[in-house]
Short mmCIF file of C-alpha atoms in Angstrom, two decimals:
data_model
loop_
_atom_site.label_atom_id
_atom_site.label_comp_id
_atom_site.label_asym_id
_atom_site.label_seq_id
_atom_site.Cartn_x
_atom_site.Cartn_y
_atom_site.Cartn_z
CA MET U 1 124.60 170.01 148.97
CA PRO U 2 127.32 167.87 147.31
CA GLU U 3 126.52 164.23 146.70
CA GLU U 4 128.36 161.86 149.02
CA PRO U 5 130.66 159.38 147.32
CA GLU U 6 129.38 155.85 147.06
CA GLU U 7 130.66 153.42 149.67
CA SER U 8 133.70 151.53 148.42
CA LEU U 9 133.68 147.77 148.03
CA ALA U 10 136.13 147.45 150.93
CA GLU U 11 133.96 149.65 153.17
CA ALA U 12 130.87 147.61 152.35
CA PHE U 13 132.76 144.37 153.00
CA TRP U 14 134.01 145.58 156.42
CA ALA U 15 130.51 146.76 157.37
CA VAL U 16 129.10 143.32 156.59
CA THR U 17 131.98 141.70 158.49
CA ARG U 18 131.23 143.84 161.56
CA GLU U 19 127.54 142.97 161.34
CA LEU U 20 128.34 139.24 161.14
CA ARG U 21 130.73 139.52 164.09
CA HIS U 22 128.08 141.24 166.24
CA ARG U 23 125.43 138.73 165.24
CA SER U 24 127.81 135.87 166.00
CA ARG U 25 128.57 137.24 169.45
CA ASP U 26 124.85 137.55 170.15
CA ALA U 27 124.17 134.00 168.90
CA LEU U 28 126.91 132.63 171.19
CA ALA U 29 125.84 134.57 174.28
CA PRO U 30 123.55 131.88 175.77
CA TRP U 31 126.55 129.55 176.10
CA ALA U 32 129.12 132.22 177.04
CA VAL U 33 131.35 130.90 174.25
CA THR U 34 133.71 133.13 172.29
CA PRO U 35 133.94 132.91 168.50
CA SER U 36 137.36 131.21 168.82
CA GLN U 37 135.98 128.67 171.27
CA SER U 38 133.00 128.07 169.00
CA ARG U 39 135.26 127.38 166.03
CA ALA U 40 137.39 125.00 168.13
CA LEU U 41 134.28 123.10 169.24
CA TRP U 42 133.11 122.85 165.63
CA ILE U 43 136.47 121.59 164.40
CA LEU U 44 136.58 118.93 167.13
CA LEU U 45 132.97 117.94 166.38
CA ARG U 46 133.77 117.64 162.71
CA HIS U 47 137.20 115.99 162.87
CA GLY U 48 137.27 114.28 166.28
CA THR U 49 140.24 114.00 168.60
CA MET U 50 143.35 115.75 167.34
CA ARG U 51 146.70 117.08 168.39
CA LEU U 52 146.75 120.58 169.77
CA ARG U 53 149.10 121.62 166.94
CA ASP U 54 146.61 120.35 164.34
CA LEU U 55 143.77 122.22 166.04
CA ALA U 56 145.84 125.42 165.83
CA GLU U 57 146.34 124.82 162.10
CA HIS U 58 142.60 124.31 161.56
CA LEU U 59 141.90 127.50 163.51
CA ARG U 60 144.65 129.33 161.58
CA ILE U 61 146.14 130.62 164.82
CA ALA U 62 149.46 130.21 166.61
CA PRO U 63 149.81 127.08 168.78
CA ARG U 64 150.14 129.30 171.88
CA SER U 65 146.78 130.91 171.08
CA ALA U 66 145.21 127.48 170.55
CA THR U 67 146.54 126.46 173.96
CA GLU U 68 144.68 129.42 175.51
CA VAL U 69 141.44 128.48 173.72
CA VAL U 70 141.77 124.88 174.88
CA ASP U 71 142.63 126.02 178.43
CA ASP U 72 139.36 127.97 178.57
CA LEU U 73 137.32 125.11 177.11
CA GLU U 74 138.97 122.63 179.47
CA ALA U 75 138.24 124.84 182.50
CA ARG U 76 134.55 124.72 181.50
CA GLY U 77 134.61 120.93 181.11
CA LEU U 78 134.03 121.04 177.35
CA VAL U 79 137.30 119.41 176.26
CA GLU U 80 139.92 117.19 177.82
CA ARG U 81 143.59 116.76 177.06
CA GLY U 82 145.44 113.50 177.00
CA PRO U 83 148.77 112.10 175.90
CA ASP U 84 149.21 111.02 172.30
CA PRO U 85 150.04 107.30 172.42
CA GLU U 86 152.07 107.69 169.21
CA ASP U 87 154.18 110.60 170.49
CA ARG U 88 154.59 111.22 174.22
CA ARG U 89 155.57 114.84 173.56
CA ALA U 90 152.26 115.60 171.82
CA THR U 91 148.93 116.33 173.45
CA LEU U 92 145.57 115.18 172.12
CA VAL U 93 142.41 117.21 172.62
CA HIS U 94 138.93 115.70 172.57
CA LEU U 95 135.41 116.85 173.37
CA THR U 96 133.64 115.77 176.51
CA ASP U 97 129.96 114.78 176.32
CA GLN U 98 129.07 118.29 177.49
CA GLY U 99 131.41 119.75 174.85
CA ARG U 100 129.68 117.75 172.12
CA GLU U 101 126.27 118.89 173.36
CA ILE U 102 127.21 122.57 173.59
CA GLY U 103 129.18 122.42 170.35
CA ALA U 104 126.18 121.05 168.48
CA ALA U 105 123.83 123.62 170.04
CA VAL U 106 126.20 126.48 169.22
CA ARG U 107 126.59 125.23 165.65
CA ALA U 108 122.82 125.04 165.21
CA ALA U 109 122.37 128.57 166.59
CA ARG U 110 125.08 130.00 164.34
CA SER U 111 123.66 128.20 161.30
CA ALA U 112 120.16 129.53 162.02
CA ASP U 113 121.52 133.04 162.45
CA ALA U 114 123.53 132.82 159.22
CA GLU U 115 120.46 131.53 157.40
CA GLY U 116 118.51 134.55 158.63
CA PHE U 117 121.27 136.93 157.60
CA PHE U 118 121.98 135.47 154.16
CA GLY U 119 118.32 134.57 153.62
CA ARG U 120 117.80 138.09 152.30
CA LEU U 121 119.69 137.01 149.18
CA SER U 122 118.29 134.96 146.34
CA ASP U 123 119.67 131.47 145.86
CA ALA U 124 121.60 132.68 142.82
CA ASP U 125 123.10 135.62 144.75
CA ARG U 126 124.07 133.32 147.61
CA ALA U 127 125.80 130.94 145.20
CA ASP U 128 127.62 133.85 143.54
CA LEU U 129 128.68 135.30 146.90
CA ALA U 130 129.95 131.91 148.10
CA ARG U 131 131.92 131.45 144.88
CA ILE U 132 133.41 134.96 145.11
CA LEU U 133 134.37 134.57 148.78
CA ARG U 134 136.01 131.20 148.12
CA THR U 135 137.99 132.78 145.28
CA LEU U 136 139.15 135.64 147.50
CA ARG U 137 140.04 133.28 150.36
CA ARG U 138 142.54 131.39 148.21
#
C-alpha cells in the first residue's frame, strides 16, 4: 500500500482553525452569542464606548456588518446606541450592565477554553507559535 503524503502546512493550519472555531462555538453556546458578537463585546469591554465605524474597524468588518452585529446585541439588551455629542451624524455604542456581565463571562469562558487547547504545548512552543502567528498576521 503506498504511503500517504504528509499533511501540508496549510492543511494542518486549516484543521486547527476549524477545531478552534468549533470549540469557540461550543464555549459561547451558554450565552447564545456568536463569535462576531463575542468579539464586539470584548472590544467594547476593552475600549469602552465608541463610534460604530470604529467598532467595525476593530472587528475588521464592513460598517454594514457591524451594524447587524450591534442590532443583534441591542435587541438582546447587551448594548445601547446613542448620539455622538461631537458629531450628530455619528452613533456611539456602549455596553449595558448586562452586556458587561455577559461580555466578561464569555471572555472568561473563551480564555479557559483556549488555555485548555493551547495547554498541550510547552511554554516555549506557545511563545514560538504566538511569535509566528503575529508575524504572519502582519
